[in-house]
Short mmCIF file of C-alpha atoms (C1' of nucleotides) in Angstrom, two decimals:
data_model
loop_
_atom_site.label_atom_id
_atom_site.label_comp_id
_atom_site.label_asym_id
_atom_site.label_seq_id
_atom_site.Cartn_x
_atom_site.Cartn_y
_atom_site.Cartn_z
CA MET A 1 -131.30 34.15 258.85
CA SER A 2 -129.92 34.21 255.52
CA ILE A 3 -130.23 35.96 251.91
CA GLU A 4 -132.37 33.54 249.41
CA ILE A 5 -132.06 34.32 246.04
CA LYS A 6 -135.54 33.50 244.31
CA ILE A 7 -135.20 32.75 240.42
CA ARG A 8 -138.34 32.57 238.52
CA LEU A 9 -138.97 30.71 235.83
CA ASN A 10 -141.77 29.79 233.54
CA ASN A 11 -144.42 28.31 235.67
CA ASN A 12 -145.70 26.37 232.93
CA LEU A 13 -142.12 24.08 233.46
CA TYR A 14 -144.07 22.80 236.05
CA LEU A 15 -147.00 21.34 237.77
CA ARG A 16 -146.30 22.35 241.42
CA ASP A 17 -143.37 25.18 242.12
CA PRO A 18 -140.10 22.94 243.85
CA GLN A 19 -138.71 26.09 244.62
CA GLU A 20 -141.79 26.21 247.14
CA THR A 21 -141.37 22.64 249.01
CA THR A 22 -138.77 20.87 250.55
CA LEU A 23 -139.59 17.95 248.18
CA GLY A 24 -139.21 20.33 245.32
CA GLN A 25 -136.01 21.48 246.18
CA ARG A 26 -134.69 17.67 247.23
CA ILE A 27 -136.04 17.15 243.58
CA ILE A 28 -134.38 20.01 242.26
CA LYS A 29 -130.97 19.14 244.36
CA ASP A 30 -130.81 15.23 243.83
CA GLY A 31 -131.88 15.76 240.14
CA ILE A 32 -128.93 17.64 239.15
CA ILE A 33 -126.51 15.51 240.54
CA LEU A 34 -128.18 11.98 239.64
CA ILE A 35 -128.41 13.45 235.95
CA ASP A 36 -124.68 14.66 236.34
CA GLU A 37 -123.95 11.29 237.79
CA ILE A 38 -126.02 9.17 235.43
CA GLY A 39 -126.33 10.77 232.38
CA LEU A 40 -129.80 11.94 231.16
CA GLU A 41 -129.93 8.79 229.17
CA GLN A 42 -129.74 6.39 232.02
CA PHE A 43 -131.83 8.58 234.26
CA ASN A 44 -135.70 8.42 235.26
CA PHE A 45 -137.83 9.76 237.97
CA LYS A 46 -137.74 5.82 239.62
CA LYS A 47 -134.11 6.34 240.15
CA LEU A 48 -134.42 9.81 241.08
CA ALA A 49 -137.65 8.59 243.77
CA LYS A 50 -135.44 6.18 244.79
CA LYS A 51 -132.57 8.29 245.55
CA ILE A 52 -134.41 11.10 247.70
CA GLY A 53 -136.54 8.56 249.94
CA SER A 54 -139.74 9.48 248.06
CA THR A 55 -141.68 7.77 245.21
CA GLU A 56 -142.28 7.97 241.04
CA ALA A 57 -145.61 9.48 241.54
CA SER A 58 -144.08 12.37 243.80
CA ILE A 59 -142.25 13.53 241.33
CA TYR A 60 -144.42 13.31 238.33
CA ARG A 61 -146.40 15.98 240.58
CA TYR A 62 -143.99 18.44 240.42
CA PHE A 63 -142.65 18.12 236.70
CA GLU A 64 -144.55 15.98 233.62
CA ASN A 65 -141.11 14.21 232.46
CA LYS A 66 -137.59 14.14 232.66
CA HIS A 67 -137.62 15.94 229.17
CA ILE A 68 -139.48 19.07 231.25
CA LEU A 69 -137.55 18.79 233.97
CA LEU A 70 -134.46 19.32 231.76
CA ILE A 71 -135.14 22.34 230.22
CA TYR A 72 -135.99 23.65 233.86
CA LEU A 73 -132.92 22.94 235.02
CA VAL A 74 -131.33 24.41 232.24
CA SER A 75 -133.59 27.75 232.13
CA TRP A 76 -132.53 27.70 236.25
CA TYR A 77 -128.87 27.94 234.88
CA TRP A 78 -129.81 30.55 231.63
CA GLU A 79 -131.44 32.70 234.94
CA TRP A 80 -128.70 31.91 237.19
CA ILE A 81 -125.28 32.96 234.25
CA SER A 82 -128.37 36.39 233.80
CA TYR A 83 -128.22 37.42 237.43
CA LEU A 84 -124.30 36.69 237.74
CA ILE A 85 -124.06 38.77 234.83
CA ASP A 86 -125.86 42.08 236.16
CA MET A 87 -124.15 41.61 239.95
CA ARG A 88 -120.84 41.56 238.67
CA THR A 89 -120.96 44.20 235.28
CA MET A 90 -122.98 46.82 237.73
CA ASN A 91 -122.12 50.07 238.24
CA ILE A 92 -118.84 49.05 235.30
CA GLU A 93 -118.50 51.73 233.04
CA SER A 94 -116.71 50.19 229.92
CA ALA A 95 -118.40 47.20 227.76
CA GLU A 96 -115.30 46.11 227.03
CA LYS A 97 -114.96 45.32 230.59
CA ARG A 98 -118.14 44.21 230.97
CA LEU A 99 -117.19 41.59 228.28
CA LYS A 100 -114.68 40.18 229.61
CA ILE A 101 -116.77 39.52 232.92
CA ILE A 102 -119.31 38.17 230.95
CA ILE A 103 -116.70 35.86 229.35
CA LYS A 104 -115.15 34.71 232.44
CA ILE A 105 -118.56 33.59 233.97
CA LEU A 106 -119.47 31.95 231.02
CA ALA A 107 -116.06 29.71 230.96
CA HIS A 108 -116.39 29.04 234.31
CA ALA A 109 -120.29 29.61 235.77
CA SER A 110 -118.25 30.56 238.73
CA LYS A 111 -117.92 28.96 242.29
CA ASN A 112 -121.11 27.87 244.20
CA ASP A 113 -123.04 30.55 245.78
CA PRO A 114 -123.99 29.94 249.48
CA ALA A 115 -127.31 31.62 248.96
CA ILE A 116 -128.50 28.59 247.06
CA ASN A 117 -128.40 26.14 248.65
CA TYR A 118 -130.57 23.17 247.02
CA VAL A 119 -128.70 23.83 243.40
CA ASP A 120 -125.37 23.12 243.34
CA GLN A 121 -123.76 25.21 240.79
CA ASP A 122 -120.38 23.67 239.84
CA ILE A 123 -122.47 20.26 239.45
CA LEU A 124 -125.25 22.08 237.11
CA HIS A 125 -122.42 23.29 234.69
CA ARG A 126 -121.11 19.71 234.38
CA LEU A 127 -124.57 19.19 233.52
CA ILE A 128 -125.59 21.80 231.10
CA ILE A 129 -122.42 21.60 229.40
CA ALA A 130 -123.07 17.88 228.70
CA GLU A 131 -127.12 17.69 228.44
CA GLY A 132 -127.90 21.25 228.02
CA THR A 133 -128.47 21.21 223.88
CA LYS A 134 -130.87 18.66 224.86
CA ALA A 135 -133.49 20.68 225.87
CA TYR A 136 -133.79 22.95 222.82
CA HIS A 137 -133.05 20.05 220.10
CA THR A 138 -136.00 17.58 219.82
CA LYS A 139 -139.28 17.65 217.69
CA ALA A 140 -140.87 19.96 219.59
CA VAL A 141 -138.48 23.19 220.05
CA ASP A 142 -141.40 25.19 218.09
CA SER A 143 -144.56 24.76 220.48
CA GLU A 144 -142.41 24.38 223.31
CA ASN A 145 -140.28 27.71 222.39
CA GLN A 146 -144.05 29.59 221.77
CA LYS A 147 -144.85 28.76 225.62
CA GLY A 148 -141.93 30.62 226.38
CA PHE A 149 -139.83 27.57 227.26
CA PHE A 150 -136.41 29.08 225.90
CA LEU A 151 -137.25 33.01 226.94
CA ASN A 152 -134.36 32.43 229.71
CA TYR A 153 -131.65 31.80 226.67
CA ASN A 154 -133.03 34.46 224.42
CA GLN A 155 -132.83 36.83 227.05
CA LEU A 156 -129.58 35.99 228.02
CA THR A 157 -128.06 36.86 224.49
CA ASP A 158 -129.94 39.49 224.12
CA LYS A 159 -128.16 41.30 226.74
CA ILE A 160 -125.26 39.99 225.66
CA GLY A 161 -125.69 40.74 222.19
CA LYS A 162 -126.60 44.17 223.60
CA ILE A 163 -122.90 45.15 225.38
CA ILE A 164 -121.55 44.00 221.81
CA LEU A 165 -123.26 46.09 219.78
CA GLU A 166 -122.26 48.93 222.46
CA ILE A 167 -118.65 48.06 221.66
CA ASN A 168 -119.27 48.27 218.10
CA PRO A 169 -121.88 49.30 217.25
CA HIS A 170 -121.40 48.51 213.09
CA PHE A 171 -120.77 45.01 214.10
CA ALA A 172 -123.61 42.78 211.97
CA TYR A 173 -123.81 39.90 214.22
CA PRO A 174 -124.49 40.34 217.77
CA ASN A 175 -127.12 37.91 218.90
CA ALA A 176 -124.94 35.21 216.93
CA LEU A 177 -121.90 36.24 218.62
CA ALA A 178 -123.41 36.13 222.12
CA SER A 179 -125.00 32.63 221.72
CA ASN A 180 -121.94 31.29 219.75
CA LEU A 181 -119.85 32.61 223.11
CA PHE A 182 -122.36 30.00 224.94
CA GLU A 183 -122.29 27.21 223.14
CA MET A 184 -118.48 27.86 222.47
CA ALA A 185 -117.89 27.71 226.83
CA ASN A 186 -119.82 24.82 226.97
CA ASN A 187 -118.36 22.70 223.75
CA HIS A 188 -114.83 23.51 224.44
CA CYS A 189 -115.17 22.65 228.46
CA TYR A 190 -116.28 19.50 226.97
CA PHE A 191 -114.03 18.90 223.87
CA ALA A 192 -111.02 19.44 226.33
CA GLN A 193 -112.14 16.51 228.52
CA HIS A 194 -113.47 14.04 226.48
CA LEU A 195 -112.60 14.82 222.69
CA PRO A 196 -109.66 16.46 223.08
CA ARG A 197 -108.54 16.84 219.32
CA LEU A 198 -111.95 19.09 218.67
CA THR A 199 -110.15 21.71 220.31
CA ASP A 200 -106.73 23.76 221.30
CA VAL A 201 -107.75 24.46 224.82
CA GLN A 202 -106.41 22.25 227.74
CA VAL A 203 -108.20 22.19 231.12
CA GLU A 204 -106.80 21.28 234.31
CA GLY A 205 -109.27 19.72 237.08
CA ASP A 206 -111.50 22.75 236.58
CA ASN A 207 -109.64 25.67 235.59
CA PHE A 208 -111.03 26.95 232.46
CA GLY A 209 -108.43 29.44 231.65
CA GLU A 210 -108.36 28.75 228.99
CA VAL A 211 -111.22 28.06 227.60
CA GLU A 212 -111.51 32.26 228.69
CA LYS A 213 -108.35 33.14 226.99
CA MET A 214 -109.97 31.84 223.59
CA LEU A 215 -113.17 33.00 224.08
CA CYS A 216 -112.16 36.71 224.76
CA TYR A 217 -109.26 36.00 221.87
CA PHE A 218 -112.56 35.06 219.71
CA ALA A 219 -114.83 37.75 220.73
CA PHE A 220 -112.46 40.81 220.99
CA THR A 221 -111.36 39.89 217.17
CA LEU A 222 -114.37 39.59 215.86
CA ILE A 223 -115.53 42.48 217.28
CA GLY A 224 -112.76 44.73 216.19
CA LYS A 225 -111.76 46.71 218.92
CA VAL A 226 -108.53 46.38 220.15
CA ASN A 227 -109.64 46.01 224.17
CA GLU A 228 -108.37 48.95 225.51
CA ALA A 229 -109.15 47.32 229.12
CA GLU A 230 -105.71 46.18 229.12
CA MET B 1 -123.29 0.58 184.86
CA SER B 2 -122.92 2.86 187.19
CA ILE B 3 -119.66 5.17 189.66
CA GLU B 4 -120.10 3.51 193.30
CA ILE B 5 -118.96 5.63 196.44
CA LYS B 6 -118.74 3.42 199.22
CA ILE B 7 -117.71 5.21 202.50
CA ARG B 8 -115.88 2.80 204.85
CA LEU B 9 -116.95 3.22 208.72
CA ASN B 10 -114.83 1.75 211.48
CA ASN B 11 -116.63 -1.56 211.43
CA ASN B 12 -117.20 -1.92 215.46
CA LEU B 13 -120.31 0.75 214.61
CA TYR B 14 -122.30 -2.14 213.30
CA LEU B 15 -122.94 -6.14 213.40
CA ARG B 16 -123.58 -6.66 209.65
CA ASP B 17 -122.39 -4.23 207.17
CA PRO B 18 -125.53 -2.06 206.65
CA GLN B 19 -123.88 -1.15 203.26
CA GLU B 20 -123.27 -4.69 201.70
CA THR B 21 -127.24 -5.51 201.97
CA THR B 22 -130.15 -4.75 200.39
CA LEU B 23 -132.14 -4.74 203.66
CA GLY B 24 -128.72 -2.66 205.21
CA GLN B 25 -129.40 -0.08 202.89
CA ARG B 26 -133.25 0.27 203.36
CA ILE B 27 -132.23 0.99 207.12
CA ILE B 28 -129.65 3.29 206.87
CA LYS B 29 -132.16 5.16 203.72
CA ASP B 30 -135.50 4.88 205.82
CA GLY B 31 -133.67 5.39 209.34
CA ILE B 32 -132.56 8.46 208.04
CA ILE B 33 -136.04 9.87 206.29
CA LEU B 34 -137.59 8.50 210.17
CA ILE B 35 -135.61 10.06 212.72
CA ASP B 36 -135.75 13.24 210.83
CA GLU B 37 -139.63 12.89 210.56
CA ILE B 38 -140.24 12.16 214.18
CA GLY B 39 -137.45 12.76 216.15
CA LEU B 40 -134.65 10.31 217.84
CA GLU B 41 -136.42 10.29 221.29
CA GLN B 42 -139.97 8.82 219.27
CA PHE B 43 -138.17 6.97 217.72
CA ASN B 44 -137.09 3.31 217.57
CA PHE B 45 -136.63 0.01 215.60
CA LYS B 46 -139.86 -1.61 216.16
CA LYS B 47 -141.58 1.78 214.07
CA LEU B 48 -138.35 1.20 211.66
CA ALA B 49 -139.06 -2.38 210.96
CA LYS B 50 -142.56 -1.42 210.21
CA LYS B 51 -141.42 0.95 207.62
CA ILE B 52 -139.72 -0.98 205.42
CA GLY B 53 -141.52 -4.00 206.01
CA SER B 54 -138.89 -6.25 208.16
CA THR B 55 -138.68 -7.09 211.84
CA GLU B 56 -137.56 -5.83 214.85
CA ALA B 57 -135.06 -8.65 215.83
CA SER B 58 -133.62 -8.04 211.43
CA ILE B 59 -132.93 -4.81 212.62
CA TYR B 60 -130.99 -5.64 215.97
CA ARG B 61 -128.88 -7.99 213.52
CA TYR B 62 -127.46 -4.66 212.01
CA PHE B 63 -127.01 -2.59 214.93
CA GLU B 64 -126.92 -2.90 218.41
CA ASN B 65 -129.37 -0.16 219.26
CA LYS B 66 -130.70 3.47 217.75
CA HIS B 67 -127.40 4.89 219.66
CA ILE B 68 -125.35 3.11 217.55
CA LEU B 69 -127.17 3.76 214.37
CA LEU B 70 -126.97 7.53 215.19
CA ILE B 71 -123.38 7.35 215.87
CA TYR B 72 -122.92 5.53 212.31
CA LEU B 73 -125.30 8.42 210.54
CA VAL B 74 -123.18 11.23 212.08
CA SER B 75 -119.82 9.44 211.18
CA TRP B 76 -121.30 8.76 207.56
CA TYR B 77 -121.53 12.74 207.42
CA TRP B 78 -118.35 13.61 208.74
CA GLU B 79 -117.22 10.96 206.21
CA TRP B 80 -119.08 12.61 203.29
CA ILE B 81 -118.37 16.09 204.34
CA SER B 82 -114.44 15.16 204.02
CA TYR B 83 -115.00 13.49 201.04
CA LEU B 84 -117.00 16.27 199.76
CA ILE B 85 -113.58 18.87 200.78
CA ASP B 86 -110.99 16.28 199.18
CA MET B 87 -113.20 16.54 195.50
CA ARG B 88 -113.65 20.33 195.52
CA THR B 89 -110.55 21.88 196.95
CA MET B 90 -108.24 19.64 195.44
CA ASN B 91 -106.20 21.45 192.95
CA ILE B 92 -106.80 24.85 194.01
CA GLU B 93 -104.13 26.31 195.44
CA SER B 94 -105.11 29.14 197.32
CA ALA B 95 -105.84 27.72 200.85
CA GLU B 96 -108.17 30.64 201.47
CA LYS B 97 -110.23 30.34 198.42
CA ARG B 98 -109.94 26.03 199.62
CA LEU B 99 -111.39 27.40 203.44
CA LYS B 100 -114.24 29.18 201.39
CA ILE B 101 -115.39 25.90 199.61
CA ILE B 102 -115.01 24.29 203.26
CA ILE B 103 -117.60 26.42 204.56
CA LYS B 104 -119.95 26.95 201.72
CA ILE B 105 -119.62 22.83 202.05
CA LEU B 106 -120.57 23.13 206.02
CA ALA B 107 -122.96 25.79 205.04
CA HIS B 108 -125.09 23.61 202.54
CA ALA B 109 -123.95 20.55 203.24
CA SER B 110 -125.04 19.99 199.19
CA LYS B 111 -127.27 18.86 197.21
CA ASN B 112 -127.59 15.06 196.47
CA ASP B 113 -124.72 13.17 194.87
CA PRO B 114 -126.69 10.47 192.80
CA ALA B 115 -124.02 8.14 193.19
CA ILE B 116 -124.97 7.59 196.89
CA ASN B 117 -128.49 6.29 196.18
CA TYR B 118 -129.32 4.74 199.67
CA VAL B 119 -128.69 7.88 201.32
CA ASP B 120 -130.80 11.28 200.76
CA GLN B 121 -127.99 13.65 201.92
CA ASP B 122 -130.35 17.04 202.27
CA ILE B 123 -132.31 15.03 204.89
CA LEU B 124 -129.15 13.65 206.35
CA HIS B 125 -128.05 17.41 206.51
CA ARG B 126 -131.02 17.95 208.68
CA LEU B 127 -130.69 15.30 210.45
CA ILE B 128 -127.62 16.24 211.58
CA ILE B 129 -128.21 20.10 212.74
CA ALA B 130 -131.01 18.24 214.60
CA GLU B 131 -129.57 15.85 216.32
CA GLY B 132 -125.76 15.22 215.27
CA THR B 133 -124.31 16.61 218.63
CA LYS B 134 -126.79 13.75 220.54
CA ALA B 135 -123.89 11.71 219.49
CA TYR B 136 -121.23 12.75 221.67
CA HIS B 137 -123.34 14.28 224.45
CA THR B 138 -123.49 10.49 226.73
CA LYS B 139 -121.94 9.05 229.46
CA ALA B 140 -120.55 6.81 227.65
CA VAL B 141 -118.29 8.92 225.10
CA ASP B 142 -114.52 8.11 226.71
CA SER B 143 -114.92 4.49 225.96
CA GLU B 144 -116.60 5.28 222.37
CA ASN B 145 -113.95 7.73 221.64
CA GLN B 146 -111.77 5.54 222.54
CA LYS B 147 -113.04 2.57 220.31
CA GLY B 148 -112.72 4.98 217.25
CA PHE B 149 -116.59 6.05 216.62
CA PHE B 150 -115.93 9.62 216.71
CA LEU B 151 -112.33 9.51 214.61
CA ASN B 152 -114.31 11.00 211.56
CA TYR B 153 -114.92 14.20 213.38
CA ASN B 154 -111.20 14.11 214.94
CA GLN B 155 -110.01 13.87 211.06
CA LEU B 156 -112.24 16.15 209.54
CA THR B 157 -111.56 18.79 212.13
CA ASP B 158 -107.49 18.53 211.25
CA LYS B 159 -108.18 18.80 207.65
CA ILE B 160 -109.86 22.15 208.41
CA GLY B 161 -107.62 23.22 211.07
CA LYS B 162 -104.69 22.30 208.77
CA ILE B 163 -106.00 24.55 206.22
CA ILE B 164 -105.98 27.44 208.41
CA LEU B 165 -102.66 27.02 209.72
CA GLU B 166 -101.75 27.51 205.75
CA ILE B 167 -103.74 30.69 205.75
CA ASN B 168 -102.15 31.93 209.30
CA PRO B 169 -99.14 29.81 210.59
CA HIS B 170 -99.35 31.67 213.56
CA PHE B 171 -102.78 30.98 214.76
CA ALA B 172 -103.44 29.68 218.34
CA TYR B 173 -106.58 27.73 217.61
CA PRO B 174 -106.72 25.79 214.43
CA ASN B 175 -108.46 22.74 215.48
CA ALA B 176 -111.08 24.82 217.61
CA LEU B 177 -112.19 27.47 215.12
CA ALA B 178 -111.95 24.47 213.07
CA SER B 179 -114.62 22.42 215.16
CA ASN B 180 -116.35 25.52 216.03
CA LEU B 181 -117.26 26.26 212.42
CA PHE B 182 -119.08 22.96 211.69
CA GLU B 183 -121.26 23.36 215.01
CA MET B 184 -121.80 27.00 214.56
CA ALA B 185 -123.04 25.90 210.59
CA ASN B 186 -124.95 23.59 212.46
CA ASN B 187 -126.36 25.59 215.12
CA HIS B 188 -127.05 28.76 213.21
CA CYS B 189 -129.17 26.82 210.29
CA TYR B 190 -131.04 25.19 213.42
CA PHE B 191 -131.94 28.65 215.04
CA ALA B 192 -132.50 30.69 212.29
CA GLN B 193 -135.25 28.10 211.98
CA HIS B 194 -136.25 27.18 215.63
CA LEU B 195 -134.58 29.78 217.30
CA PRO B 196 -134.16 32.85 215.74
CA ARG B 197 -133.80 35.28 218.38
CA LEU B 198 -130.14 33.43 219.25
CA THR B 199 -129.02 34.58 215.83
CA ASP B 200 -128.78 37.26 213.18
CA VAL B 201 -129.28 35.36 209.85
CA GLN B 202 -132.34 34.08 208.18
CA VAL B 203 -132.63 31.03 206.22
CA GLU B 204 -135.49 31.32 203.63
CA GLY B 205 -136.68 27.90 202.69
CA ASP B 206 -132.93 25.84 202.36
CA ASN B 207 -131.36 29.25 201.62
CA PHE B 208 -128.45 29.04 203.66
CA GLY B 209 -126.65 31.53 201.79
CA GLU B 210 -126.61 33.87 205.21
CA VAL B 211 -125.09 31.37 207.40
CA GLU B 212 -122.25 30.86 204.67
CA LYS B 213 -121.50 34.37 204.96
CA MET B 214 -121.12 34.69 208.96
CA LEU B 215 -119.39 31.97 209.21
CA CYS B 216 -116.37 33.25 206.24
CA TYR B 217 -116.81 36.58 208.11
CA PHE B 218 -116.01 34.83 211.20
CA ALA B 219 -113.58 32.53 210.14
CA PHE B 220 -111.11 35.22 208.12
CA THR B 221 -111.61 37.99 210.24
CA LEU B 222 -110.45 35.72 213.31
CA ILE B 223 -107.61 34.30 210.99
CA GLY B 224 -106.53 37.42 210.36
CA LYS B 225 -105.90 37.77 206.33
CA VAL B 226 -107.72 39.77 204.17
CA ASN B 227 -109.17 37.45 201.92
CA GLU B 228 -107.29 37.80 198.61
CA ALA B 229 -109.19 35.62 196.80
CA GLU B 230 -112.22 38.09 196.45
"C1'" DT C 1 -160.97 21.91 269.18
"C1'" DT C 2 -162.34 19.51 265.08
"C1'" DA C 3 -162.76 19.92 259.89
"C1'" DT C 4 -161.54 20.30 255.87
"C1'" DT C 5 -157.62 20.43 252.51
"C1'" DC C 6 -153.50 19.86 250.91
"C1'" DT C 7 -149.68 16.99 250.28
"C1'" DT C 8 -147.19 13.15 250.11
"C1'" DG C 9 -146.51 8.07 250.44
"C1'" DA C 10 -147.99 3.51 249.06
"C1'" DT C 11 -149.52 0.67 246.43
"C1'" DA C 12 -150.96 -1.24 242.25
"C1'" DG C 13 -151.55 -1.55 237.03
"C1'" DT C 14 -151.35 -0.25 231.86
"C1'" DA C 15 -148.26 0.47 226.89
"C1'" DA C 16 -144.56 1.14 225.19
"C1'" DA C 17 -139.80 0.62 224.68
"C1'" DA C 18 -135.53 -2.26 224.47
"C1'" DC C 19 -133.74 -5.74 223.82
"C1'" DT C 20 -133.10 -11.71 223.29
"C1'" DA C 21 -134.46 -16.25 222.25
"C1'" DT C 22 -135.98 -19.73 218.45
"C1'" DC C 23 -137.27 -21.90 214.86
"C1'" DA C 24 -139.06 -21.62 209.83
"C1'" DT C 25 -138.38 -20.26 205.27
"C1'" DT C 26 -136.24 -18.11 201.72
"C1'" DT C 27 -132.00 -16.86 198.83
"C1'" DG C 28 -127.68 -17.87 197.58
"C1'" DT C 29 -123.75 -21.36 196.91
"C1'" DT C 30 -121.22 -24.61 195.45
"C1'" DA D 1 -129.38 -31.12 195.65
"C1'" DA D 2 -127.16 -29.99 199.63
"C1'" DC D 3 -125.55 -26.38 202.51
"C1'" DA D 4 -124.99 -21.90 204.72
"C1'" DA D 5 -126.45 -17.57 205.65
"C1'" DA D 6 -129.75 -14.18 205.85
"C1'" DT D 7 -134.51 -12.79 207.15
"C1'" DG D 8 -138.89 -13.46 208.99
"C1'" DA D 9 -142.27 -14.72 212.53
"C1'" DT D 10 -143.42 -15.14 216.66
"C1'" DA D 11 -143.17 -15.02 221.92
"C1'" DG D 12 -140.75 -13.57 225.75
"C1'" DT D 13 -138.01 -10.61 229.35
"C1'" DT D 14 -137.14 -6.39 231.67
"C1'" DT D 15 -137.27 -1.94 232.33
"C1'" DT D 16 -139.24 2.83 231.32
"C1'" DA D 17 -142.75 6.07 231.59
"C1'" DC D 18 -146.41 7.30 232.74
"C1'" DT D 19 -151.63 6.84 235.32
"C1'" DA D 20 -155.03 5.91 239.20
"C1'" DT D 21 -156.56 4.70 243.60
"C1'" DC D 22 -156.70 5.39 248.52
"C1'" DA D 23 -154.12 6.44 252.90
"C1'" DA D 24 -151.95 8.87 256.02
"C1'" DG D 25 -150.16 12.98 257.78
"C1'" DA D 26 -149.12 17.88 258.36
"C1'" DA D 27 -151.25 22.49 257.75
"C1'" DT D 28 -155.17 25.74 258.11
"C1'" DA D 29 -159.81 27.56 258.71
"C1'" DA D 30 -163.98 27.48 261.40
#
DNA sequence: TTATTCTTGATAGTAAAACTATCATTTGTT
DNA sequence: AACAAATGATAGTTTTACTATCAAGAATAA
């Protein structure tokens, strides 16, 4: 007996729902691990098939190609962040406090949730940081956006944007700030580790505390309300 | 007779300097056009060779592969932005005014400079917006960074960061803000056109005025000095 | 229980991508 | 005129990104 969390995603993202079968779950689980290991460019379905002891053809029965698999994983991440936000900001009155919690989630992604055993969330977080934006930086953005492939990102931005407006209803850029907090969280975790001259924060191991602090400073300074929560 | 601007780039980025020959310049010129047209994923040297009436083998004599060509183009852009900043902020006393000029450059990239006829800067700007970050989001970042492939971005960040510190010497995140202004400029031009729910700005044609305005608001609010220039 | 269907595995094959090698021209230099 | 350097032409290799076919096993329905 255990609680099982199922993350619902646009069913045009897959040919067969990977969450429904053990093979599908292994594609997700080891797909994340392998992309993290060798990078999206070196990754392909043949290598993944070998890793999970299956065949290329079988993986193609679940996902059209690796690009769609990436969008699936990224969507999964967006939806999971959304879920974490809902869980952890529930019953919290202060919008400032809620935004602080959101920023913590964006920076740390959070430790593994045992309720989902076919996704290693720490590795997925690293994958999103390194490869995430490739999902929507292609010539197919417009058509894929129309199919709703990026709905989860849009909704996440909406959700954070609304909380920003709660703090300051006159703030002119709620959605831009929301998406920027997300992108900045990922970028500066990456920069700290690979291109340190592009940032001022430092990351020791997987402690993204400084990233969180910076995002808080940026967000609350921009929104223009002194953080009453402290 | 004409003035010719030569942009110096890390010579490990190419096997033969493309700026030195007509074939090299055509690789750059039409390479930019073709990547913009079909996207980096669909782009390859065979198609480029056909476009410029040359051969695959000849292009490989200039660049190791399309990834290195991308880094070359991105570096060219960084260096060119740097040059524009130097030109247009020269002799301007006020650091605030200089930052405003920089933000204008980042958002608009600027119209074509006839001094460089083998690079269409408007198209390059669009390419950077769509494909730029792929240059440093790979498994090879660390080794390529060590080879100095991203030096131009580091230096650009330094340059902007120093001006930010001139405005407010106590600002804690000069480099992070600098790189974020660059990334945000590109992201929100892209979002406005392809994923409008992720931003609040609108872009009509190639008028990035709203992006510029937003970046100014973000930058000066964060740096914490009222903009005396207005 | 058998029959049927659905899923996976095994194998093979194709077209394109990502190169490398070789040699013949052309062009530019001394 | 002689030489070197750059380019073109051609061909070949390995890997990627698929698609097709058929057989074996598992699940389900009659």
